[in-house]
mmCIF file of C-alpha atoms and ligand atoms in Angstrom:
data_model
loop_
_atom_site.group_PDB
_atom_site.id
_atom_site.type_symbol
_atom_site.label_atom_id
_atom_site.label_comp_id
_atom_site.label_asym_id
_atom_site.label_seq_id
_atom_site.Cartn_x
_atom_site.Cartn_y
_atom_site.Cartn_z
ATOM 1 C CA MET A 1 127.325 227.455 12.735
ATOM 2 C CA PRO A 2 130.107 230.504 13.412
ATOM 3 C CA ASN A 3 132.789 229.532 15.981
ATOM 4 C CA ARG A 4 131.477 230.904 20.341
ATOM 5 C CA ILE A 5 134.070 232.959 21.508
ATOM 6 C CA CYS A 6 135.382 234.932 24.591
ATOM 7 C CA ILE A 7 136.834 238.274 24.631
ATOM 8 C CA HIS A 8 138.799 237.904 27.737
ATOM 9 C CA ASN A 9 140.311 241.542 30.199
ATOM 10 C CA LEU A 10 140.444 243.245 26.151
ATOM 11 C CA ARG A 11 138.284 246.474 26.510
ATOM 12 C CA GLU A 12 139.366 247.390 23.213
ATOM 13 C CA LEU A 13 137.461 244.761 21.579
ATOM 14 C CA CYS A 14 134.522 245.333 23.339
ATOM 15 C CA GLY A 15 131.056 245.566 21.065
ATOM 16 C CA GLN A 16 132.709 244.532 18.297
ATOM 17 C CA SER A 17 132.002 242.441 15.686
ATOM 18 C CA ILE A 18 134.805 239.847 14.651
ATOM 19 C CA PRO A 19 134.037 238.895 10.937
ATOM 20 C CA GLY A 20 133.136 234.513 10.825
ATOM 21 C CA TYR A 21 131.707 234.864 15.056
ATOM 22 C CA VAL A 22 130.607 235.295 17.248
ATOM 23 C CA VAL A 23 130.987 236.589 20.444
ATOM 24 C CA VAL A 24 129.359 234.668 22.963
ATOM 25 C CA ALA A 25 130.532 236.336 26.600
ATOM 26 C CA ASN A 26 133.205 238.766 27.691
ATOM 27 C CA THR A 27 134.763 238.191 30.724
ATOM 28 C CA THR A 28 137.056 240.954 32.799
ATOM 29 C CA VAL A 29 138.139 238.682 35.893
ATOM 30 C CA GLN A 30 139.920 234.541 35.417
ATOM 31 C CA GLN A 31 137.254 232.914 37.635
ATOM 32 C CA GLU A 32 134.437 234.466 35.042
ATOM 33 C CA LEU A 33 137.097 233.044 32.141
ATOM 34 C CA LEU A 34 137.456 230.024 34.055
ATOM 35 C CA THR A 35 133.398 229.857 34.444
ATOM 36 C CA ALA A 36 132.470 230.477 31.692
ATOM 37 C CA LEU A 37 134.629 228.180 30.129
ATOM 38 C CA THR A 38 132.862 225.056 31.414
ATOM 39 C CA SER A 39 129.578 226.989 31.267
ATOM 40 C CA LEU A 40 128.971 227.926 27.985
ATOM 41 C CA GLU A 41 129.897 225.977 24.189
ATOM 42 C CA LEU A 42 133.035 228.186 23.671
ATOM 43 C CA ASP A 43 135.481 227.273 21.049
ATOM 44 C CA ALA A 44 137.848 229.957 21.520
ATOM 45 C CA VAL A 45 139.219 232.513 24.075
ATOM 46 C CA VAL A 46 140.464 235.750 22.669
ATOM 47 C CA LEU A 47 142.523 237.357 25.835
ATOM 48 C CA ASP A 48 145.098 240.538 26.619
ATOM 49 C CA LEU A 49 148.935 238.451 26.214
ATOM 50 C CA ASP A 50 150.060 242.417 28.392
ATOM 51 C CA GLU A 51 148.342 241.578 31.341
ATOM 52 C CA ALA A 52 151.180 240.281 33.943
ATOM 53 C CA ASN A 53 148.618 236.719 34.300
ATOM 54 C CA ALA A 54 148.284 236.565 30.891
ATOM 55 C CA VAL A 55 150.403 233.476 31.317
ATOM 56 C CA GLY A 56 148.903 231.723 34.578
ATOM 57 C CA THR A 57 145.113 232.544 33.934
ATOM 58 C CA MET A 58 146.112 230.288 29.953
ATOM 59 C CA LEU A 59 147.797 227.211 31.799
ATOM 60 C CA LYS A 60 144.007 227.526 34.200
ATOM 61 C CA MET A 61 142.661 227.202 31.338
ATOM 62 C CA ARG A 62 144.370 224.881 30.237
ATOM 63 C CA GLU A 63 142.930 222.096 33.276
ATOM 64 C CA VAL A 64 139.935 223.406 32.490
ATOM 65 C CA LYS A 65 140.148 222.724 28.881
ATOM 66 C CA PRO A 66 142.903 221.536 27.319
ATOM 67 C CA ARG A 67 141.361 221.658 24.302
ATOM 68 C CA ILE A 68 140.521 225.204 24.040
ATOM 69 C CA ALA A 69 141.645 227.100 20.853
ATOM 70 C CA VAL A 70 143.571 230.395 22.124
ATOM 71 C CA VAL A 71 144.306 233.616 20.459
ATOM 72 C CA GLY A 72 146.787 236.284 22.469
ATOM 73 C CA VAL A 73 146.842 240.394 21.116
ATOM 74 C CA THR A 74 149.702 242.336 21.652
ATOM 75 C CA ALA A 75 151.809 245.138 22.258
ATOM 76 C CA GLU A 76 154.693 243.983 20.870
ATOM 77 C CA ALA A 77 155.611 241.020 20.131
ATOM 78 C CA ASP A 78 158.069 240.624 21.906
ATOM 79 C CA ALA A 79 159.390 236.947 21.069
ATOM 80 C CA ARG A 80 160.208 235.418 25.548
ATOM 81 C CA ARG A 81 156.360 237.257 25.576
ATOM 82 C CA LEU A 82 155.642 235.455 22.751
ATOM 83 C CA ILE A 83 157.231 231.454 23.476
ATOM 84 C CA ASN A 84 155.961 232.380 27.275
ATOM 85 C CA ALA A 85 152.481 232.708 25.387
ATOM 86 C CA GLN A 86 153.040 229.783 23.395
ATOM 87 C CA ARG A 87 154.275 226.964 25.626
ATOM 88 C CA ALA A 88 151.175 228.218 28.327
ATOM 89 C CA GLY A 89 148.749 227.462 25.472
ATOM 90 C CA CYS A 90 148.785 230.313 22.726
ATOM 91 C CA THR A 91 149.109 229.166 19.011
ATOM 92 C CA GLN A 92 148.284 232.697 17.614
ATOM 93 C CA ALA A 93 148.468 236.324 18.464
ATOM 94 C CA THR A 94 148.249 239.780 17.160
ATOM 95 C CA VAL A 95 149.635 242.651 17.428
ATOM 96 C CA ARG A 96 148.636 246.426 18.491
ATOM 97 C CA PRO A 97 146.013 248.770 17.226
ATOM 98 C CA VAL A 98 143.610 244.983 16.381
ATOM 99 C CA ASN A 99 142.578 244.494 13.599
ATOM 100 C CA LEU A 100 139.622 242.467 13.370
ATOM 101 C CA ASP A 101 140.404 240.731 10.406
ATOM 102 C CA ASP A 102 143.845 239.778 11.439
ATOM 103 C CA LEU A 103 142.675 238.112 14.865
ATOM 104 C CA ALA A 104 139.759 237.000 12.088
ATOM 105 C CA ALA A 105 142.622 235.201 10.543
ATOM 106 C CA ALA A 106 144.365 233.707 13.879
ATOM 107 C CA LEU A 107 141.667 232.201 15.774
ATOM 108 C CA ARG A 108 140.709 230.594 12.473
ATOM 109 C CA GLN A 109 144.602 229.221 11.831
ATOM 110 C CA ALA A 110 143.837 228.650 16.190
ATOM 111 C CA LEU A 111 140.796 226.628 15.805
ATOM 112 C CA GLY A 112 142.416 224.693 12.700
ATOM 113 C CA GLN A 113 144.936 223.461 15.311
ATOM 114 C CA THR A 114 143.156 222.854 18.058
ATOM 115 C CA GLY A 115 141.037 220.726 15.591
ATOM 116 C CA ALA A 116 144.313 218.432 15.227
ATOM 117 C CA SER A 117 145.412 218.279 18.360
ATOM 118 C CA GLU A 118 146.069 215.573 20.946
ATOM 119 C CA ALA A 119 145.729 216.933 23.862
ATOM 120 C CA ALA A 120 144.223 215.016 27.357
ATOM 121 C CA SER A 121 140.890 213.166 25.979
ATOM 122 C CA GLN A 122 139.639 210.948 29.018
ATOM 123 C CA THR A 123 138.277 207.914 28.373
ATOM 124 C CA PHE A 124 136.046 207.315 32.061
ATOM 125 C CA GLY A 125 136.030 202.791 31.640
ATOM 126 C CA VAL A 126 132.672 201.665 33.473
ATOM 127 C CA LEU A 127 132.521 197.850 34.501
ATOM 128 C CA GLY A 128 129.832 196.599 36.376
ATOM 129 C CA SER A 129 131.688 193.529 39.702
ATOM 130 C CA VAL A 130 128.317 191.098 39.266
ATOM 131 C CA GLY A 131 126.114 190.081 36.278
ATOM 132 C CA GLY A 132 123.598 193.650 36.334
ATOM 133 C CA ALA A 133 124.578 196.172 38.562
ATOM 134 C CA GLY A 134 124.597 198.413 36.441
ATOM 135 C CA SER A 135 127.350 199.382 34.124
ATOM 136 C CA THR A 136 125.098 199.543 31.027
ATOM 137 C CA THR A 137 121.829 201.887 32.470
ATOM 138 C CA ILE A 138 125.926 204.163 34.515
ATOM 139 C CA ALA A 139 127.552 203.797 31.767
ATOM 140 C CA THR A 140 124.753 205.048 28.979
ATOM 141 C CA TYR A 141 123.298 208.246 31.558
ATOM 142 C CA LEU A 142 127.713 208.842 32.121
ATOM 143 C CA ALA A 143 128.277 209.982 28.699
ATOM 144 C CA VAL A 144 124.929 211.660 28.084
ATOM 145 C CA GLU A 145 125.621 213.638 31.704
ATOM 146 C CA ILE A 146 129.023 214.384 30.582
ATOM 147 C CA ALA A 147 127.476 215.219 26.880
ATOM 148 C CA THR A 148 124.746 217.462 28.605
ATOM 149 C CA LEU A 149 127.416 219.420 31.111
ATOM 150 C CA MET A 150 130.360 220.255 29.434
ATOM 151 C CA ARG A 151 129.359 220.770 26.500
ATOM 152 C CA GLU A 152 131.929 218.348 24.300
ATOM 153 C CA ALA A 153 131.319 215.592 22.390
ATOM 154 C CA THR A 154 131.193 213.252 23.779
ATOM 155 C CA ALA A 155 131.643 208.661 22.618
ATOM 156 C CA LEU A 156 129.969 206.076 23.926
ATOM 157 C CA PHE A 157 131.383 202.223 23.231
ATOM 158 C CA ASP A 158 129.776 199.410 23.808
ATOM 159 C CA LEU A 159 131.749 197.239 24.239
ATOM 160 C CA ASP A 160 129.934 193.958 26.090
ATOM 161 C CA LEU A 161 130.866 192.269 22.265
ATOM 162 C CA GLU A 162 128.901 189.817 21.980
ATOM 163 C CA GLY A 163 125.819 191.034 24.587
ATOM 164 C CA GLY A 164 125.749 194.286 24.447
ATOM 165 C CA GLY A 165 122.476 196.289 25.421
ATOM 166 C CA VAL A 166 123.207 199.992 25.472
ATOM 167 C CA ALA A 167 121.709 200.711 21.568
ATOM 168 C CA GLU A 168 118.477 199.277 23.089
ATOM 169 C CA ALA A 169 118.844 201.455 25.637
ATOM 170 C CA LEU A 170 118.332 204.623 23.744
ATOM 171 C CA ASP A 171 115.969 202.654 21.316
ATOM 172 C CA LEU A 172 118.344 202.237 18.876
ATOM 173 C CA THR A 173 118.669 200.908 15.716
ATOM 174 C CA PRO A 174 122.563 202.193 14.139
ATOM 175 C CA GLN A 175 123.250 200.509 11.081
ATOM 176 C CA TYR A 176 127.281 200.402 12.154
ATOM 177 C CA THR A 177 128.468 198.943 14.923
ATOM 178 C CA ILE A 178 132.302 198.330 16.085
ATOM 179 C CA ALA A 179 132.702 195.735 14.441
ATOM 180 C CA ASP A 180 132.785 197.142 11.258
ATOM 181 C CA LEU A 181 135.469 199.536 12.724
ATOM 182 C CA ALA A 182 137.348 196.521 13.307
ATOM 183 C CA SER A 183 137.202 195.512 10.123
ATOM 184 C CA ALA A 184 138.206 199.247 8.075
ATOM 185 C CA GLY A 185 141.675 198.978 8.816
ATOM 186 C CA VAL A 186 143.221 202.247 8.983
ATOM 187 C CA VAL A 187 140.064 204.621 11.552
ATOM 188 C CA ASP A 188 140.487 207.736 11.529
ATOM 189 C CA SER A 189 137.641 210.886 12.807
ATOM 190 C CA ALA A 190 135.321 210.900 9.595
ATOM 191 C CA LEU A 191 134.943 206.724 10.449
ATOM 192 C CA LEU A 192 134.311 207.755 12.765
ATOM 193 C CA GLU A 193 131.942 210.012 12.997
ATOM 194 C CA LYS A 194 130.239 207.755 9.691
ATOM 195 C CA ALA A 195 130.580 204.763 12.543
ATOM 196 C CA SER A 196 128.610 206.102 15.890
ATOM 197 C CA THR A 197 124.298 206.934 15.693
ATOM 198 C CA VAL A 198 124.835 210.588 16.977
ATOM 199 C CA LEU A 199 121.937 211.523 19.760
ATOM 200 C CA ALA A 200 120.784 215.404 19.859
ATOM 201 C CA ASN A 201 123.460 215.871 22.834
ATOM 202 C CA GLY A 202 125.665 215.667 21.625
ATOM 203 C CA VAL A 203 126.764 211.690 22.615
ATOM 204 C CA HIS A 204 128.248 209.025 19.824
ATOM 205 C CA VAL A 205 127.190 205.458 20.841
ATOM 206 C CA PHE A 206 129.111 203.391 19.305
ATOM 207 C CA ALA A 207 126.514 200.650 18.483
ATOM 208 C CA ARG A 208 127.979 196.569 19.916
ATOM 209 C CA PRO A 209 128.577 193.979 16.780
ATOM 210 C CA HIS A 210 124.701 192.696 15.261
ATOM 211 C CA THR A 211 125.920 189.387 15.919
ATOM 212 C CA ILE A 212 127.668 187.216 18.290
ATOM 213 C CA LEU A 213 130.001 186.187 15.750
ATOM 214 C CA ALA A 214 131.026 189.365 13.758
ATOM 215 C CA ALA A 215 131.629 190.522 17.920
ATOM 216 C CA HIS A 216 134.106 187.731 17.371
ATOM 217 C CA GLY A 217 135.638 189.304 14.147
ATOM 218 C CA VAL A 218 137.250 192.174 16.374
ATOM 219 C CA GLU A 219 140.362 191.445 17.266
ATOM 220 C CA GLU A 220 142.651 193.113 20.428
ATOM 221 C CA ALA A 221 144.091 195.420 17.924
ATOM 222 C CA ALA A 222 141.487 196.651 15.739
ATOM 223 C CA LEU A 223 139.962 197.247 19.355
ATOM 224 C CA ARG A 224 143.373 199.373 20.434
ATOM 225 C CA SER A 225 143.112 201.063 17.256
ATOM 226 C CA ILE A 226 139.598 202.466 17.594
ATOM 227 C CA LEU A 227 139.685 203.168 21.198
ATOM 228 C CA GLN A 228 143.268 205.239 20.016
ATOM 229 C CA ALA A 229 141.774 207.301 17.167
ATOM 230 C CA ALA A 230 138.981 207.787 19.244
ATOM 231 C CA HIS A 231 140.530 209.613 22.135
ATOM 232 C CA ASN A 232 141.954 211.327 19.595
ATOM 233 C CA THR A 233 139.084 212.413 18.214
ATOM 234 C CA PHE A 234 136.982 213.123 21.083
ATOM 235 C CA PRO A 235 137.139 214.940 24.255
ATOM 236 C CA TYR A 236 135.705 212.114 26.133
ATOM 237 C CA VAL A 237 135.079 208.623 25.936
ATOM 238 C CA VAL A 238 133.431 205.914 27.521
ATOM 239 C CA LEU A 239 133.052 202.285 27.836
ATOM 240 C CA ASP A 240 130.754 200.846 28.935
ATOM 241 C CA LEU A 241 132.974 197.162 29.618
ATOM 242 C CA PRO A 242 131.834 193.601 29.361
ATOM 243 C CA ARG A 243 132.809 191.891 32.709
ATOM 244 C CA HIS A 244 134.468 188.543 31.464
ATOM 245 C CA LEU A 245 138.367 190.008 31.571
ATOM 246 C CA SER A 246 139.360 188.850 28.363
ATOM 247 C CA PRO A 247 142.429 190.272 26.702
ATOM 248 C CA LEU A 248 139.829 192.493 24.658
ATOM 249 C CA ALA A 249 138.418 193.946 27.835
ATOM 250 C CA GLY A 250 142.254 194.981 28.586
ATOM 251 C CA ALA A 251 142.972 196.774 25.818
ATOM 252 C CA ALA A 252 140.174 198.778 26.685
ATOM 253 C CA ILE A 253 141.146 199.030 30.139
ATOM 254 C CA GLU A 254 144.382 200.798 29.682
ATOM 255 C CA HIS A 255 142.869 202.746 27.648
ATOM 256 C CA CYS A 256 140.671 204.505 30.304
ATOM 257 C CA THR A 257 141.976 207.326 32.664
ATOM 258 C CA ARG A 258 139.772 206.489 35.565
ATOM 259 C CA LEU A 259 137.721 202.931 35.847
ATOM 260 C CA VAL A 260 134.418 203.511 37.013
ATOM 261 C CA LEU A 261 133.965 199.993 39.330
ATOM 262 C CA VAL A 262 129.787 199.682 39.696
ATOM 263 C CA VAL A 263 129.578 197.516 42.984
ATOM 264 C CA GLN A 264 125.985 196.780 45.432
ATOM 265 C CA LEU A 265 126.026 196.491 48.573
ATOM 266 C CA THR A 266 126.088 192.847 48.892
ATOM 267 C CA VAL A 267 127.959 190.323 49.924
ATOM 268 C CA PRO A 268 129.324 188.641 46.423
ATOM 269 C CA SER A 269 129.268 192.077 44.937
ATOM 270 C CA LEU A 270 131.547 193.339 47.325
ATOM 271 C CA ARG A 271 133.580 190.028 47.159
ATOM 272 C CA SER A 272 134.020 190.279 43.703
ATOM 273 C CA THR A 273 135.484 194.143 43.457
ATOM 274 C CA GLN A 274 138.034 192.764 45.820
ATOM 275 C CA ARG A 275 138.965 189.921 42.718
ATOM 276 C CA ILE A 276 138.916 192.717 39.494
ATOM 277 C CA ILE A 277 140.841 194.792 41.819
ATOM 278 C CA ASP A 278 143.668 192.623 42.618
ATOM 279 C CA ALA A 279 142.886 191.082 39.301
ATOM 280 C CA ILE A 280 143.703 194.765 37.525
ATOM 281 C CA THR A 281 146.386 196.248 40.176
ATOM 282 C CA ALA A 282 148.011 192.862 39.544
ATOM 283 C CA GLU A 283 147.756 193.827 35.681
ATOM 284 C CA GLY A 284 150.106 197.317 36.215
ATOM 285 C CA LEU A 285 146.556 199.101 35.878
ATOM 286 C CA SER A 286 147.400 201.379 38.912
ATOM 287 C CA GLY A 287 144.417 201.425 42.638
ATOM 288 C CA LYS A 288 143.927 205.162 41.969
ATOM 289 C CA HIS A 289 142.883 204.619 38.947
ATOM 290 C CA ILE A 290 139.425 202.973 40.458
ATOM 291 C CA GLU A 291 136.512 204.555 41.216
ATOM 292 C CA LEU A 292 133.936 203.136 42.978
ATOM 293 C CA VAL A 293 129.743 203.611 42.989
ATOM 294 C CA VAL A 294 127.326 202.368 44.763
ATOM 295 C CA ASN A 295 123.939 201.590 42.790
ATOM 296 C CA ARG A 296 120.707 199.904 43.023
ATOM 297 C CA TYR A 297 121.527 201.838 46.912
ATOM 298 C CA ARG A 298 118.318 201.732 49.772
ATOM 299 C CA LYS A 299 119.367 203.174 53.004
ATOM 300 C CA ASN A 300 118.738 200.599 55.613
ATOM 301 C CA THR A 301 117.994 197.393 53.719
ATOM 302 C CA THR A 302 121.244 195.336 54.502
ATOM 303 C CA ASN A 303 123.786 194.847 57.442
ATOM 304 C CA CYS A 304 126.323 196.061 54.789
ATOM 305 C CA THR A 305 126.665 201.147 54.675
ATOM 306 C CA ILE A 306 128.458 203.093 52.712
ATOM 307 C CA GLU A 307 131.167 203.428 55.225
ATOM 308 C CA MET A 308 132.491 199.646 55.116
ATOM 309 C CA VAL A 309 132.847 200.251 51.706
ATOM 310 C CA GLU A 310 135.624 202.991 51.813
ATOM 311 C CA ARG A 311 137.247 200.744 54.897
ATOM 312 C CA GLN A 312 137.458 198.173 52.918
ATOM 313 C CA PHE A 313 138.745 199.064 49.655
ATOM 314 C CA GLY A 314 140.587 202.447 51.439
ATOM 315 C CA ARG A 315 139.342 204.374 49.279
ATOM 316 C CA ARG A 316 136.549 207.446 48.887
ATOM 317 C CA VAL A 317 132.858 205.742 46.991
ATOM 318 C CA LEU A 318 132.918 209.024 44.601
ATOM 319 C CA ALA A 319 128.635 208.478 43.689
ATOM 320 C CA VAL A 320 125.764 206.246 45.505
ATOM 321 C CA VAL A 321 122.866 205.645 42.955
ATOM 322 C CA PRO A 322 119.827 205.224 44.234
ATOM 323 C CA SER A 323 117.765 202.440 43.337
ATOM 324 C CA ASP A 324 114.326 203.465 41.347
ATOM 325 C CA PHE A 325 113.663 199.635 40.225
ATOM 326 C CA LYS A 326 110.797 201.479 37.893
ATOM 327 C CA SER A 327 111.794 204.288 36.254
ATOM 328 C CA VAL A 328 115.144 202.803 34.823
ATOM 329 C CA HIS A 329 113.700 199.434 34.287
ATOM 330 C CA THR A 330 109.929 200.966 32.028
ATOM 331 C CA ALA A 331 113.630 203.700 30.686
ATOM 332 C CA LEU A 332 115.728 201.283 29.437
ATOM 333 C CA ASP A 333 112.786 198.805 28.298
ATOM 334 C CA SER A 334 111.057 201.991 26.053
ATOM 335 C CA GLY A 335 114.596 203.511 25.677
ATOM 336 C CA GLN A 336 113.135 206.633 26.665
ATOM 337 C CA PRO A 337 115.916 208.496 28.800
ATOM 338 C CA LEU A 338 115.194 208.663 31.780
ATOM 339 C CA VAL A 339 114.127 212.596 33.456
ATOM 340 C CA ARG A 340 116.551 215.427 33.995
ATOM 341 C CA ARG A 341 114.894 215.520 37.865
ATOM 342 C CA ASN A 342 114.839 211.384 37.962
ATOM 343 C CA ALA A 343 117.545 210.722 41.241
ATOM 344 C CA VAL A 344 119.651 208.088 39.515
ATOM 345 C CA ARG A 345 119.653 210.423 36.848
ATOM 346 C CA ALA A 346 121.103 212.964 39.371
ATOM 347 C CA ALA A 347 123.506 211.121 41.151
ATOM 348 C CA ILE A 348 125.364 209.984 37.894
ATOM 349 C CA ARG A 349 124.839 214.160 37.085
ATOM 350 C CA GLU A 350 127.052 214.508 39.949
ATOM 351 C CA MET A 351 129.545 211.682 39.211
ATOM 352 C CA ALA A 352 129.592 213.128 35.477
ATOM 353 C CA ALA A 353 130.931 215.952 37.307
ATOM 354 C CA ARG A 354 133.484 214.569 40.179
ATOM 355 C CA LEU A 355 134.409 212.887 37.417
ATOM 356 C CA THR A 356 135.404 215.762 34.683
ATOM 357 C CA GLY A 357 136.643 218.238 37.167
ATOM 358 C CA PHE A 358 133.346 220.133 37.042
ATOM 359 C CA GLU A 359 132.439 220.615 39.803
ATOM 360 C CA GLU A 360 135.845 222.630 40.830
ATOM 361 C CA HIS A 361 135.327 225.387 38.739
ATOM 362 C CA ALA A 362 130.834 225.221 38.966
ATOM 363 C CA LYS A 363 131.881 226.665 41.639
ATOM 364 C CA GLY A 364 130.275 230.500 42.788
ATOM 365 C CA LYS A 365 128.576 231.344 40.106
ATOM 366 C CA THR A 366 127.730 234.879 41.455
ATOM 367 C CA TRP A 367 128.866 236.362 38.790
ATOM 368 C CA LEU A 368 126.481 234.506 36.556
ATOM 369 C CA PRO A 369 123.962 236.777 35.275
ATOM 370 C CA LYS A 370 126.442 239.159 34.071
ATOM 371 C CA LEU A 371 126.639 237.132 31.126
ATOM 372 C CA GLY A 372 123.177 236.489 30.821
ATOM 373 C CA LEU A 373 122.821 232.298 32.540
ATOM 374 C CA GLY A 374 122.038 233.188 36.142
ATOM 375 C CA ASN A 375 119.320 230.919 35.637
HETATM 376 N N1 LIG B 29 119.865 202.204 40.244
HETATM 377 C C1 LIG B 29 119.216 201.454 39.747
HETATM 378 N N2 LIG B 29 117.461 200.954 40.362
HETATM 379 C C2 LIG B 29 116.531 199.862 39.673
HETATM 380 N N3 LIG B 29 117.656 199.344 38.635
HETATM 381 C C3 LIG B 29 118.027 199.727 38.179
HETATM 382 C C4 LIG B 29 119.616 200.770 38.156
HETATM 383 N N4 LIG B 29 120.041 200.486 37.408
HETATM 384 C C5 LIG B 29 120.155 199.566 36.671
HETATM 385 N N5 LIG B 29 118.539 198.709 36.975
HETATM 386 C C6 LIG B 29 117.625 198.023 36.648
HETATM 387 O O1 LIG B 29 119.734 196.733 36.797
HETATM 388 C C7 LIG B 29 119.264 195.439 35.750
HETATM 389 C C8 LIG B 29 120.455 195.812 35.147
HETATM 390 O O2 LIG B 29 121.134 196.846 34.453
HETATM 391 P P1 LIG B 29 122.347 197.041 33.692
HETATM 392 O O3 LIG B 29 122.450 198.313 33.573
HETATM 393 O O4 LIG B 29 121.699 196.316 32.394
HETATM 394 O O5 LIG B 29 123.918 196.299 34.325
HETATM 395 P P2 LIG B 29 125.106 195.631 33.388
HETATM 396 O O6 LIG B 29 125.174 196.090 32.162
HETATM 397 O O7 LIG B 29 126.247 195.629 34.533
HETATM 398 O O8 LIG B 29 124.940 193.773 33.211
HETATM 399 C C9 LIG B 29 118.352 196.538 34.815
HETATM 400 O O9 LIG B 29 117.200 195.935 34.484
HETATM 401 C C10 LIG B 29 117.982 197.719 35.361
HETATM 402 O O10 LIG B 29 116.678 198.461 35.100
HETATM 403 MG MG1 LIG B 30 125.083 195.650 30.350
#
């Protein structure tokens, strides 16, 4: 498939075709470009380095899509300008007047460089406060929603190695599991690709071992190197964590950019949430990495409210997922995903947008029709 690129603020390239690439957007203002980055499946951006705000634009781009390949176009190959551009994330440049073959060569090079980059991958761990809180349901749909929203490959690891149900929830019968990865020695991107089951939406599922015995054979050091390789390979990684806070779970939590605790509005769940937060902060993971998500929420059915939870834990609840036992149970049982308009999925979609920062940049979409994206 040809790489998809966006041309930013380069009138001279309008209507030109770049050999081997497809131009999916032409943008002129920064906000347009940022929205294109989050809403289109872009591989690279070509922009004008001679524009006064070029460095600022590239820094903003990096916040939205840290791994995007960037090629600059400039009239003068001025060393200071090129160094500033490089520091802002531009890895290749070409000079005016633009030769399209030279631009294609620069794009090829820039894409190769970003492919090898380990930049800012995010790992979201999901941990249930009590058994059945909904960790597997939320982790599974979180990965699906992130892959769909960000249009990026997203890894989903079932780290409930003994009893995990991620593969079943998606009706998969994986050939390889995390146990195979753990016994492989060196783990790299090619091996990760081979050991996962890839869904059409871009989620790469890493299933729990086939047997409990094999689960017991997974060692902490092996898990650490699997997660490091995943960090280097995927822009987003979601971990369905086991409830038992073993050294293995601790190693996984250490890898998390953010840890999502799934709570229910019940006294045992809230007590357990406090115990988990205490244990994790005592281990040195800062409390600010912890997010609370209320699952199976039904209005006016308990004395406990969202506001009480926020007050008790001194933090805002990231998302409230409604209770819909029939839909969730049927989906998990049949392996058929919840339909997109289902309220549980919609709440998890919102949560995915908040965790990835998609929300911030999706505001002000009024120019989208210009790009043919209005619906
Ligand atoms: N939002 C929800 N509404 C209704 N039922 C839910 C919801 N989330 C999870 N469940 C149900 O709760 C049970 C446990 O969910 P699961 O995701 O396996 O939890 P965990 O992994 O924390 O043990 C499942 O039967 C599932 O159908
Ligand atoms: Mg589970």
